[in-house]
Coordinates of C-alpha atoms in Angstrom, one line a residue:
M98 CA 34.8 26.6 -23.9
A99 CA 31.5 24.9 -22.9
Q100 CA 31.7 21.3 -21.5
I101 CA 29.1 18.6 -21.6
I102 CA 28.6 16.9 -18.1
V103 CA 27.7 13.2 -18.3
M104 CA 26.2 10.9 -15.8
P105 CA 29.1 9.2 -13.9
A106 CA 29.5 5.5 -13.8
L107 CA 29.3 4.3 -10.2
G108 CA 31.0 0.9 -10.5
N109 CA 31.2 -1.7 -13.3
T110 CA 27.7 -3.1 -12.7
V111 CA 25.8 0.2 -12.6
E112 CA 24.1 0.8 -15.9
S113 CA 21.9 3.8 -15.0
C114 CA 21.3 6.3 -12.2
L115 CA 18.3 8.1 -11.0
M116 CA 18.5 11.9 -11.2
S117 CA 17.3 12.6 -7.7
V118 CA 17.7 16.4 -7.2
W119 CA 19.2 19.2 -9.2
S120 CA 21.3 21.5 -7.0
V121 CA 21.7 24.2 -9.7
S122 CA 19.5 26.0 -12.2
V123 CA 20.1 27.3 -15.7
G124 CA 22.1 30.5 -15.5
D125 CA 23.8 29.7 -12.2
T126 CA 27.6 30.2 -12.0
V127 CA 29.5 27.1 -10.8
D128 CA 33.1 26.1 -10.1
E129 CA 34.8 22.7 -10.2
D130 CA 33.7 21.8 -6.7
T131 CA 30.1 22.9 -7.0
N132 CA 27.6 20.1 -6.6
L133 CA 25.4 20.0 -9.7
C134 CA 23.0 17.3 -8.5
E135 CA 22.4 14.3 -6.4
I136 CA 22.0 10.9 -8.1
E137 CA 20.9 7.5 -6.9
T138 CA 21.6 3.9 -7.8
D139 CA 19.9 0.9 -6.4
K140 CA 22.8 0.9 -3.9
S141 CA 23.9 4.4 -2.9
T142 CA 23.4 8.1 -3.3
M143 CA 26.1 10.6 -4.2
D144 CA 26.7 14.2 -5.3
V145 CA 28.0 15.0 -8.7
P146 CA 30.5 17.9 -8.8
A147 CA 30.6 20.1 -11.9
G148 CA 34.3 19.5 -12.5
V149 CA 34.5 22.7 -14.5
S150 CA 33.9 26.4 -14.0
G151 CA 31.4 28.5 -15.9
T152 CA 27.7 29.1 -16.3
V153 CA 25.0 26.4 -16.4
L154 CA 23.7 26.6 -19.9
A155 CA 21.3 23.7 -19.9
L156 CA 20.0 20.9 -17.8
L157 CA 19.3 18.0 -20.1
V158 CA 17.3 15.6 -17.8
E159 CA 14.6 16.1 -15.2
E160 CA 14.4 15.1 -11.6
G161 CA 13.1 11.5 -11.4
D162 CA 14.6 10.5 -14.8
D163 CA 16.5 7.2 -15.0
V164 CA 19.6 8.1 -17.0
P165 CA 22.1 5.7 -18.5
V166 CA 25.7 6.2 -17.3
K167 CA 27.9 8.5 -19.4
S168 CA 24.9 10.1 -21.0
P169 CA 24.8 14.0 -21.2
I170 CA 23.0 15.6 -18.2
A171 CA 24.1 19.2 -18.4
V172 CA 26.1 21.8 -20.3
V173 CA 28.4 24.3 -18.5
G174 CA 30.3 27.0 -20.3
G175 CA 30.6 30.7 -21.0
A176 CA 27.5 32.9 -20.4
D177 CA 27.5 33.9 -24.1
E178 CA 27.7 30.3 -25.4
N179 CA 24.7 28.4 -26.8
A180 CA 24.0 25.0 -25.4
E181 CA 22.3 23.7 -28.5
A182 CA 25.3 24.7 -30.6
V183 CA 27.6 22.9 -28.2
L184 CA 25.5 19.7 -28.3
A185 CA 25.3 19.8 -32.1
E186 CA 29.0 20.3 -32.3
H187 CA 29.5 17.0 -30.5
G188 CA 26.9 15.2 -32.6
L189 CA 24.3 15.2 -29.9
A190 CA 20.7 16.4 -30.4
P191 CA 19.7 19.1 -27.9
Q192 CA 16.8 18.5 -25.6
A193 CA 13.5 20.3 -26.1
T194 CA 13.8 23.1 -23.5
G195 CA 12.0 26.3 -23.0
E196 CA 12.8 29.1 -20.6
G197 CA 14.3 27.9 -17.4
G198 CA 15.2 24.5 -18.9
E199 CA 11.7 23.0 -18.9
V200 CA 11.2 19.9 -20.9
D201 CA 8.0 18.7 -22.5
E202 CA 6.4 15.4 -21.7
G203 CA 6.5 14.0 -25.2
G204 CA 10.1 15.0 -25.8
E205 CA 9.4 15.7 -29.5
D206 CA 10.5 18.5 -31.8
D207 CA 8.4 21.6 -31.1
L208 CA 8.4 22.9 -34.7
T209 CA 8.3 19.8 -36.8
P210 CA 5.1 19.5 -38.8
S211 CA 3.1 16.4 -37.9
A212 CA 2.2 13.9 -40.6
D213 CA -1.2 12.3 -41.0
E214 CA -2.1 8.7 -40.0
S215 CA -1.9 7.3 -43.5
G216 CA 1.6 8.8 -44.1
S217 CA 0.5 10.0 -47.5
G218 CA 2.5 13.2 -47.4
S219 CA 3.9 16.0 -45.4
A220 CA 1.6 18.6 -43.7
T221 CA 3.3 21.6 -45.2
S222 CA 5.5 22.3 -48.2
G223 CA 9.1 21.8 -47.5
S224 CA 8.5 19.5 -44.6
S225 CA 10.4 16.7 -46.3
D226 CA 13.6 18.7 -45.9
S227 CA 12.8 19.3 -42.3
S228 CA 12.0 15.6 -41.7
S229 CA 15.2 14.6 -43.4
S230 CA 17.4 17.0 -41.3
N231 CA 15.7 15.9 -38.1
S232 CA 16.0 12.2 -39.0
T233 CA 19.7 12.8 -39.6
A234 CA 20.1 14.5 -36.2
A235 CA 18.1 11.8 -34.5
R236 CA 20.3 9.1 -36.0
S237 CA 23.4 11.0 -34.9
A238 CA 22.0 11.3 -31.4
A239 CA 21.1 7.6 -31.3
S240 CA 24.6 6.5 -32.3
G241 CA 26.3 9.0 -30.0
R242 CA 28.9 9.8 -32.7
D243 CA 30.3 13.1 -33.9
S244 CA 30.2 13.2 -37.6
N245 CA 33.1 15.8 -37.5
R246 CA 35.4 13.4 -35.8
P247 CA 37.5 10.8 -37.6
G248 CA 35.9 7.4 -37.2
G249 CA 32.8 9.0 -35.6
S250 CA 33.5 7.6 -32.1
E251 CA 33.3 9.1 -28.7
T252 CA 36.2 8.7 -26.2
R253 CA 34.9 7.2 -22.9
T254 CA 36.6 5.9 -19.8
D255 CA 35.5 3.2 -17.3
A256 CA 35.4 3.5 -13.5
H257 CA 39.1 3.2 -13.3
G258 CA 39.9 5.8 -16.0
A259 CA 40.6 3.2 -18.7
P260 CA 39.2 3.8 -22.2
A261 CA 35.8 2.3 -22.7
E262 CA 33.7 2.3 -25.8
A263 CA 30.1 3.5 -25.5
S264 CA 27.4 1.2 -27.0
D265 CA 24.8 2.7 -29.4
E266 CA 22.0 1.6 -27.0
E267 CA 23.7 3.2 -24.0
L268 CA 24.0 6.6 -25.7
A269 CA 20.7 6.5 -27.5
A270 CA 18.9 5.8 -24.2
G271 CA 20.2 9.0 -22.7
V272 CA 20.4 11.4 -25.6
P273 CA 17.4 13.8 -25.9
E274 CA 15.3 14.5 -28.9
V275 CA 15.9 17.2 -31.5
T276 CA 14.1 20.5 -30.9
G277 CA 13.3 23.5 -33.0
E278 CA 13.7 27.2 -32.1
G279 CA 11.7 28.6 -29.3
G280 CA 11.4 25.4 -27.3
E281 CA 7.7 25.5 -26.7
V282 CA 6.2 22.1 -26.7
D283 CA 2.7 20.9 -25.8
E284 CA 1.8 18.1 -23.3
D285 CA 1.4 15.6 -26.2
G286 CA 5.0 16.2 -27.2
E287 CA 3.8 17.6 -30.6
D288 CA 4.3 20.8 -32.6
P289 CA 1.7 23.4 -31.3
L290 CA 2.1 25.6 -34.4
A291 CA 2.2 23.2 -37.3
P292 CA -1.0 22.7 -39.2
S293 CA -2.7 19.4 -38.4
V294 CA -3.6 16.9 -41.2
D295 CA -6.6 14.7 -40.8
A296 CA -6.6 11.1 -42.2
D297 CA -9.9 11.7 -44.0
A298 CA -8.7 14.9 -45.6
T299 CA -5.7 13.1 -47.1
Q300 CA -7.8 10.2 -48.4
G301 CA -10.0 12.6 -50.2
S302 CA -13.2 10.6 -50.9
G303 CA -16.5 10.6 -49.0
S304 CA -15.3 13.1 -46.4
T305 CA -17.8 15.6 -44.9
Q306 CA -15.2 17.6 -43.0
G307 CA -14.1 20.1 -45.6
S308 CA -10.8 20.8 -47.1
S309 CA -9.3 22.2 -44.0
G310 CA -8.6 18.7 -42.8
S311 CA -9.8 19.4 -39.3
A312 CA -11.2 16.6 -37.1
A313 CA -14.9 16.7 -36.1
G314 CA -15.3 20.3 -37.3
A315 CA -12.5 21.8 -35.2
P316 CA -10.5 24.6 -36.9
S317 CA -7.3 23.5 -38.6
G318 CA -4.4 23.3 -36.1
A319 CA -6.8 23.6 -33.1
A320 CA -6.1 20.0 -31.9
S321 CA -3.0 17.9 -31.8
P322 CA -3.1 14.6 -33.8
R323 CA -3.0 12.6 -30.5
A324 CA -5.9 14.6 -29.2
R325 CA -7.9 13.9 -32.4
H326 CA -7.2 10.2 -32.3
R327 CA -8.2 10.0 -28.7
A328 CA -11.4 12.0 -29.4
E329 CA -12.3 9.7 -32.3
A330 CA -11.7 6.6 -30.2
E331 CA -13.8 7.9 -27.3
G332 CA -16.5 9.4 -29.4
V333 CA -15.9 13.0 -28.2
R334 CA -16.7 16.0 -30.4
L335 CA -13.8 18.4 -30.3
E336 CA -16.0 21.5 -30.5
N337 CA -17.6 20.4 -27.2
V338 CA -14.2 20.2 -25.4
G339 CA -13.8 24.0 -25.4
E340 CA -10.5 25.9 -25.5
G341 CA -7.5 23.7 -25.0
T342 CA -4.7 24.0 -22.5
G343 CA -1.9 23.6 -25.0
P344 CA 0.0 26.5 -26.5
H345 CA -2.2 29.1 -28.2
G346 CA -5.3 27.4 -26.9
R347 CA -4.7 24.2 -28.8
I348 CA -6.6 21.1 -27.7
I349 CA -4.3 18.4 -26.5
E350 CA -4.9 14.8 -25.3
R351 CA -5.2 16.0 -21.7
D352 CA -8.2 18.2 -22.6
V353 CA -10.0 15.2 -24.2
E354 CA -9.4 13.2 -21.0
A355 CA -10.8 16.1 -18.9
A356 CA -13.9 16.2 -21.1
L357 CA -14.4 12.5 -20.6
A358 CA -14.0 12.8 -16.9
A359 CA -16.5 15.8 -16.8
G360 CA -19.4 13.7 -17.8
P361 CA -21.3 12.1 -20.8
R362 CA -21.1 13.8 -24.1
P363 CA -22.7 12.9 -27.4
T364 CA -20.4 10.9 -29.7
A365 CA -19.4 12.0 -33.2
G366 CA -21.3 9.1 -34.7
T367 CA -21.4 8.4 -38.4
K368 CA -20.6 11.5 -40.5
G369 CA -23.7 13.6 -41.2
E370 CA -25.8 12.2 -38.3
D371 CA -27.2 14.6 -35.8
L372 CA -27.1 13.3 -32.3
S373 CA -28.4 16.4 -30.6
G374 CA -31.8 14.8 -30.1
V375 CA -30.6 11.6 -28.6
A376 CA -31.0 11.2 -24.9
Q377 CA -28.2 10.1 -22.6
G378 CA -26.7 6.9 -24.0
T379 CA -26.8 3.5 -22.5
A380 CA -23.1 2.7 -23.3
I381 CA -20.4 2.9 -20.7
G382 CA -20.1 6.4 -19.2
G383 CA -23.4 7.4 -20.7
R384 CA -22.0 7.6 -24.2
V385 CA -24.4 7.3 -27.1
G386 CA -24.0 4.0 -29.0
Q387 CA -25.6 2.5 -32.1
A388 CA -28.5 1.1 -30.1
D389 CA -29.3 4.6 -28.8
L390 CA -29.1 6.0 -32.3
A391 CA -31.4 3.3 -33.6
A392 CA -33.9 3.9 -30.8
S393 CA -34.0 7.6 -31.5
T394 CA -34.8 7.2 -35.2
A395 CA -37.3 4.4 -34.8
P396 CA -41.0 5.4 -35.3
T397 CA -42.7 5.9 -32.0
Q398 CA -45.8 3.9 -31.1
P399 CA -48.4 5.2 -28.7
A400 CA -47.9 3.5 -25.4
A401 CA -50.8 1.4 -24.1
P402 CA -52.4 2.8 -21.0
Q403 CA -50.9 1.2 -17.9
P404 CA -52.4 1.2 -14.4
A405 CA -50.8 3.7 -12.1
K406 CA -48.3 2.1 -9.7
Q407 CA -45.4 3.1 -7.6
Q408 CA -42.2 3.2 -9.6
P409 CA -39.1 1.8 -7.8
A410 CA -36.3 4.2 -7.3
A411 CA -33.7 4.1 -10.0
P412 CA -30.7 2.0 -9.0
Q413 CA -27.6 3.9 -8.1
S414 CA -24.6 3.5 -10.2
A415 CA -21.6 1.6 -8.8
A416 CA -19.8 4.9 -8.2
Q417 CA -22.8 6.4 -6.3
A418 CA -23.4 3.3 -4.3
A419 CA -19.8 2.7 -3.2
P420 CA -18.6 4.6 -0.2
A421 CA -16.3 7.4 -0.9
A422 CA -12.6 6.4 -0.8
G423 CA -10.5 8.1 1.9
E424 CA -7.6 10.4 1.3
Y425 CA -4.4 8.7 0.2
T426 CA -1.0 9.5 -1.1
E427 CA 0.3 7.7 -4.2
T428 CA 4.1 7.4 -4.6
P429 CA 5.5 5.7 -7.7
L430 CA 8.2 3.2 -7.0
K431 CA 11.6 4.5 -8.1
G432 CA 15.2 4.4 -7.3
V433 CA 16.2 1.9 -4.6
R434 CA 12.6 1.0 -3.7
K435 CA 11.8 0.0 -7.3
I436 CA 15.0 -2.1 -7.6
I437 CA 14.2 -3.9 -4.4
A438 CA 10.7 -4.7 -5.6
E439 CA 11.9 -6.0 -8.9
R440 CA 14.6 -8.2 -7.3
M441 CA 12.3 -9.6 -4.7
I442 CA 9.8 -10.7 -7.3
N443 CA 12.6 -12.1 -9.5
A444 CA 14.1 -14.0 -6.5
L445 CA 10.8 -15.7 -5.7
A446 CA 10.0 -16.4 -9.4
T447 CA 13.3 -18.0 -10.2
S448 CA 14.2 -20.1 -7.2
A449 CA 12.5 -22.8 -5.1
Q450 CA 12.7 -21.2 -1.6
L451 CA 11.9 -23.1 1.5
S452 CA 12.4 -22.0 5.2
Y453 CA 13.5 -24.0 8.3
D454 CA 13.4 -22.9 11.9
A455 CA 15.6 -23.9 14.8
S456 CA 16.6 -22.4 18.2
A457 CA 19.6 -22.5 20.5
D458 CA 20.3 -22.0 24.2
A459 CA 21.4 -18.4 24.4
A460 CA 23.0 -18.6 27.9
G461 CA 26.6 -18.8 26.6
L462 CA 26.0 -16.1 24.0
L463 CA 24.7 -13.7 26.6
A464 CA 27.5 -14.5 29.0
L465 CA 30.2 -13.8 26.5
R466 CA 28.6 -10.6 25.4
K467 CA 28.5 -9.5 29.0
K468 CA 32.2 -10.2 29.4
F469 CA 33.1 -8.3 26.2
K470 CA 31.0 -5.3 27.3
A471 CA 32.8 -5.2 30.6
S472 CA 36.3 -5.5 29.1
P473 CA 38.8 -2.6 29.1
P474 CA 38.0 -0.3 26.1
K475 CA 41.7 -0.4 25.0
L476 CA 41.2 -4.1 24.1
G477 CA 38.5 -3.2 21.5
Y478 CA 36.1 -5.9 22.6
N479 CA 33.4 -3.9 24.4
G480 CA 31.6 -3.0 21.2
I481 CA 31.0 -6.5 20.1
T482 CA 27.3 -7.2 19.9
L483 CA 25.2 -10.4 20.0
G484 CA 24.6 -9.9 16.2
D485 CA 28.4 -9.9 15.7
L486 CA 28.8 -13.1 17.6
V487 CA 26.0 -14.8 15.5
C488 CA 27.6 -13.6 12.3
F489 CA 31.0 -14.9 13.4
A490 CA 29.5 -18.3 14.2
T491 CA 27.6 -18.4 10.9
V492 CA 30.8 -17.8 8.9
Q493 CA 32.6 -20.6 10.7
V494 CA 29.8 -23.0 10.0
L495 CA 29.5 -22.1 6.3
R496 CA 33.0 -23.4 5.8
N497 CA 31.6 -27.0 6.1
H498 CA 28.4 -26.3 4.0
A499 CA 29.6 -25.5 0.5
N500 CA 26.1 -25.7 -1.2
L501 CA 25.0 -22.8 1.1
N502 CA 28.1 -20.7 0.4
A503 CA 27.4 -20.7 -3.3
H504 CA 25.7 -19.2 -6.3
L505 CA 23.3 -21.0 -8.7
V506 CA 23.9 -19.5 -12.1
D507 CA 22.5 -20.8 -15.4
G508 CA 21.9 -24.3 -14.0
A509 CA 25.4 -24.6 -12.5
L510 CA 26.3 -24.4 -8.8
R511 CA 29.3 -22.3 -8.0
T512 CA 30.7 -23.1 -4.6
F513 CA 33.2 -20.6 -2.9
T514 CA 36.1 -21.3 -0.7
P515 CA 36.1 -17.9 1.0
V516 CA 32.9 -16.6 2.7
H517 CA 31.8 -13.2 1.5
L518 CA 29.1 -12.4 4.1
G519 CA 26.2 -10.1 3.1
L520 CA 24.7 -8.2 5.9
A521 CA 21.1 -6.8 5.5
V522 CA 21.0 -3.2 6.7
D523 CA 18.0 -1.0 7.2
T524 CA 18.6 2.4 5.7
P525 CA 16.4 5.5 5.1
R526 CA 16.4 4.6 1.4
G527 CA 15.5 1.0 1.8
L528 CA 17.2 -2.3 2.4
L529 CA 20.9 -2.5 1.4
V530 CA 23.2 -5.5 1.7
P531 CA 26.9 -4.6 2.2
T532 CA 29.4 -7.4 1.7
I533 CA 32.1 -8.3 4.2
R534 CA 34.9 -9.7 2.0
N535 CA 36.7 -12.8 3.2
A536 CA 34.7 -12.8 6.4
D537 CA 36.0 -16.2 7.3
A538 CA 39.6 -14.8 7.7
L539 CA 38.6 -12.1 10.2
S540 CA 38.7 -12.2 13.9
V541 CA 35.5 -11.5 15.9
R542 CA 36.8 -8.0 16.7
T543 CA 37.7 -7.2 13.1
L544 CA 34.4 -8.6 11.9
S545 CA 32.5 -6.4 14.4
D546 CA 34.4 -3.3 13.4
T547 CA 34.0 -4.0 9.7
T548 CA 30.3 -4.6 10.1
K549 CA 29.7 -1.3 11.9
E550 CA 31.7 0.6 9.3
L551 CA 29.9 -0.8 6.3
A552 CA 26.5 -0.5 7.9
G553 CA 27.2 3.2 8.7
Q554 CA 28.3 3.9 5.1
A555 CA 25.1 2.2 3.8
R556 CA 22.8 4.3 6.1
E557 CA 24.6 7.5 5.0
G558 CA 24.3 6.5 1.3
K559 CA 28.1 6.9 0.8
I560 CA 29.1 3.2 0.4
D561 CA 31.1 2.1 -2.5
P562 CA 28.7 0.3 -4.9
A563 CA 31.3 -2.4 -5.4
L564 CA 30.8 -3.4 -1.7
L565 CA 27.1 -4.0 -2.3
S566 CA 27.6 -7.0 -4.5
G567 CA 29.4 -10.4 -4.5
A568 CA 28.1 -11.8 -1.3
T569 CA 28.0 -15.6 -1.1
F570 CA 25.6 -15.9 1.8
T571 CA 23.5 -13.3 3.7
V572 CA 22.4 -12.7 7.3
S573 CA 19.3 -10.7 8.2
N574 CA 18.8 -9.8 11.8
L575 CA 15.4 -8.7 13.1
G576 CA 15.9 -9.8 16.7
S577 CA 16.1 -6.2 17.9
F578 CA 12.5 -5.7 16.7
G579 CA 11.2 -8.6 18.8
I580 CA 10.6 -10.9 15.8
E581 CA 10.4 -14.5 16.8
S582 CA 10.2 -16.0 13.3
F583 CA 10.1 -14.8 9.7
T584 CA 10.8 -16.0 6.2
P585 CA 13.8 -14.1 4.7
I586 CA 14.0 -14.1 0.9
V587 CA 17.2 -15.5 -0.7
N588 CA 19.2 -12.9 -2.7
V589 CA 19.6 -14.8 -5.9
P590 CA 22.0 -16.1 -7.2
Q591 CA 22.9 -17.0 -3.6
T592 CA 21.4 -20.2 -2.3
G593 CA 20.7 -19.3 1.3
I594 CA 20.0 -16.6 3.8
L595 CA 19.8 -16.8 7.6
G596 CA 17.2 -14.9 9.6
V597 CA 18.2 -14.1 13.2
N598 CA 15.3 -13.7 15.6
T599 CA 14.9 -12.3 19.1
I600 CA 15.8 -14.1 22.3
T601 CA 12.8 -15.4 24.2
H602 CA 12.1 -17.3 27.5
H603 CA 11.1 -20.9 27.3
A604 CA 10.1 -23.4 30.0
V605 CA 12.4 -26.4 30.2
L606 CA 12.4 -29.6 32.1
S607 CA 15.6 -30.4 33.9
D608 CA 17.2 -33.9 34.3
D609 CA 16.0 -33.9 38.0
G610 CA 12.4 -33.3 37.0
T611 CA 12.3 -29.7 37.9
V612 CA 10.9 -27.0 35.6
G613 CA 13.0 -24.0 34.8
V614 CA 13.3 -21.1 32.4
Q615 CA 15.8 -20.9 29.5
Q616 CA 16.6 -18.0 27.2
R617 CA 16.7 -19.2 23.6
I618 CA 17.6 -17.6 20.3
S619 CA 15.9 -18.8 17.2
F620 CA 17.0 -18.9 13.5
S621 CA 15.1 -19.0 10.2
L622 CA 17.1 -20.4 7.3
T623 CA 15.7 -20.0 3.8
A624 CA 17.4 -22.1 1.2
D625 CA 17.0 -22.7 -2.5
H626 CA 15.6 -26.2 -2.7
Q627 CA 17.0 -26.6 -6.2
V628 CA 20.4 -27.3 -4.7
V629 CA 19.8 -27.5 -0.9
D630 CA 17.7 -30.4 0.4
G631 CA 15.9 -30.4 3.7
A632 CA 18.6 -32.6 5.2
D633 CA 21.3 -30.2 4.1
A634 CA 19.4 -27.3 5.7
G635 CA 18.9 -29.4 8.9
R636 CA 22.6 -30.2 9.2
F637 CA 23.5 -26.6 8.8
L638 CA 21.2 -25.4 11.5
A639 CA 22.3 -28.2 13.8
D640 CA 25.9 -27.1 13.4
L641 CA 25.0 -23.5 13.9
V642 CA 23.1 -24.3 17.2
R643 CA 26.2 -26.1 18.5
A644 CA 28.4 -23.2 17.5
I645 CA 26.1 -20.7 19.3
E646 CA 25.7 -22.9 22.5
H647 CA 29.5 -23.2 22.7
I648 CA 30.3 -19.7 21.4
D649 CA 33.3 -19.2 23.7
L650 CA 35.0 -22.2 21.9
T651 CA 33.8 -21.0 18.5
V652 CA 35.5 -17.7 19.0
L653 CA 38.7 -19.3 20.1
G654 CA 38.7 -21.6 17.1

């Protein structure tokens, strides 16, 4: 029996996932372990196994779609089963698909007749029945309920297998539109075969377009309603557009846009007016406007003789005068990158962020790192890095600075006893921040091991989404890139983030008056000034500097 595969829920906080790549096609045979697709959240990437054996009957979403969790994404069953029938049986509207599972851009019913703008009636006889059935199916899809089941509810489970009830919005967001037979849909998402109804034709009085109801003289059904509306708005005659690129040569909105891009065309003007004798218009894009029409119909007066003189060259248009743009690649923000962008903007817009810089003598830090590196491997200390030591010192200092180990939520400051340290990690998919739970209870060696393990999982895209939230303070280390100072952005609702910079050489004056060279490591603390005053930030950095300069004692403590 055919099964509907849904978008899995990757943690309690994940509401939707990006369909990254389909690994199968319609007609492929799969088993329980076959990977159907790869999906992304703002935190990780994972493969989705089929979980059942059979033939792929339908793929309900496209690559790049953002799909709510637990929404249908595919149908797998017997080769002789019908995907639309399976979806209908479960009270879900089938997606508009053609051969090979292609989906139209508009996502609308391929065979549903389109009504006119005024809504004065249906385009064809019997369409009211069709509209009624489609509306019923659409409502069924939006609610996600099966009318054949008692209570009309769908059994769902949460991330731990416990029953969970789907919300209407959750199901409606991921359930595709109803389709007709054949599955052929034009670019506008409208029915390519249904007769078109013009607003003027339905109104009846004063129309010069004839009883066919076509717009601007085009044959009935030759242009989609969206194309007609665009043409009327832009002043484009549909007969000048040529053959459309929609099904059966139908003109769709894309064809009107192409005609606009191709160059100036005469506008439709007022009904009955002939614009063929009007020169190129003075409106934007060379379109013919009312002023041009008036000028063309005004009586011409003989021009007074003028002395011959050199006429200045016509000024170039802005497009002609501007240098040609170079080649470029445009990539829409999506997935992790889009989420990062939104969160960074939100962080700066909702918090009062201010940064403070300080530096510490790195001699003790470098000496301890050297000892660890030279220690016997069986002790497990030789993998501890300078970054690990800085994180350990930061965690110890945060114990005494509650307003920086905190969240600011709805005007209330939540201070935490344990330190859940967020660690900014550069990954191929963008910046991720795994959380080291109860970092203040870990030894320096355990903290180092945990840091490496979580960073590796984040870079591979295999980290548990639950480990990418809940941090109470974050550390971002750019020292390996030679960065001497930067302004990290607080991950709201946290109230602080520490930037770790590179170690640099500084000239210092000794007590005996001699000049020497000292290696110093600098830090950039960004704090939310709503709850962290400048003095608070200064005290934190002063404590951190002392902990770094006496790192051997900090580790022992």
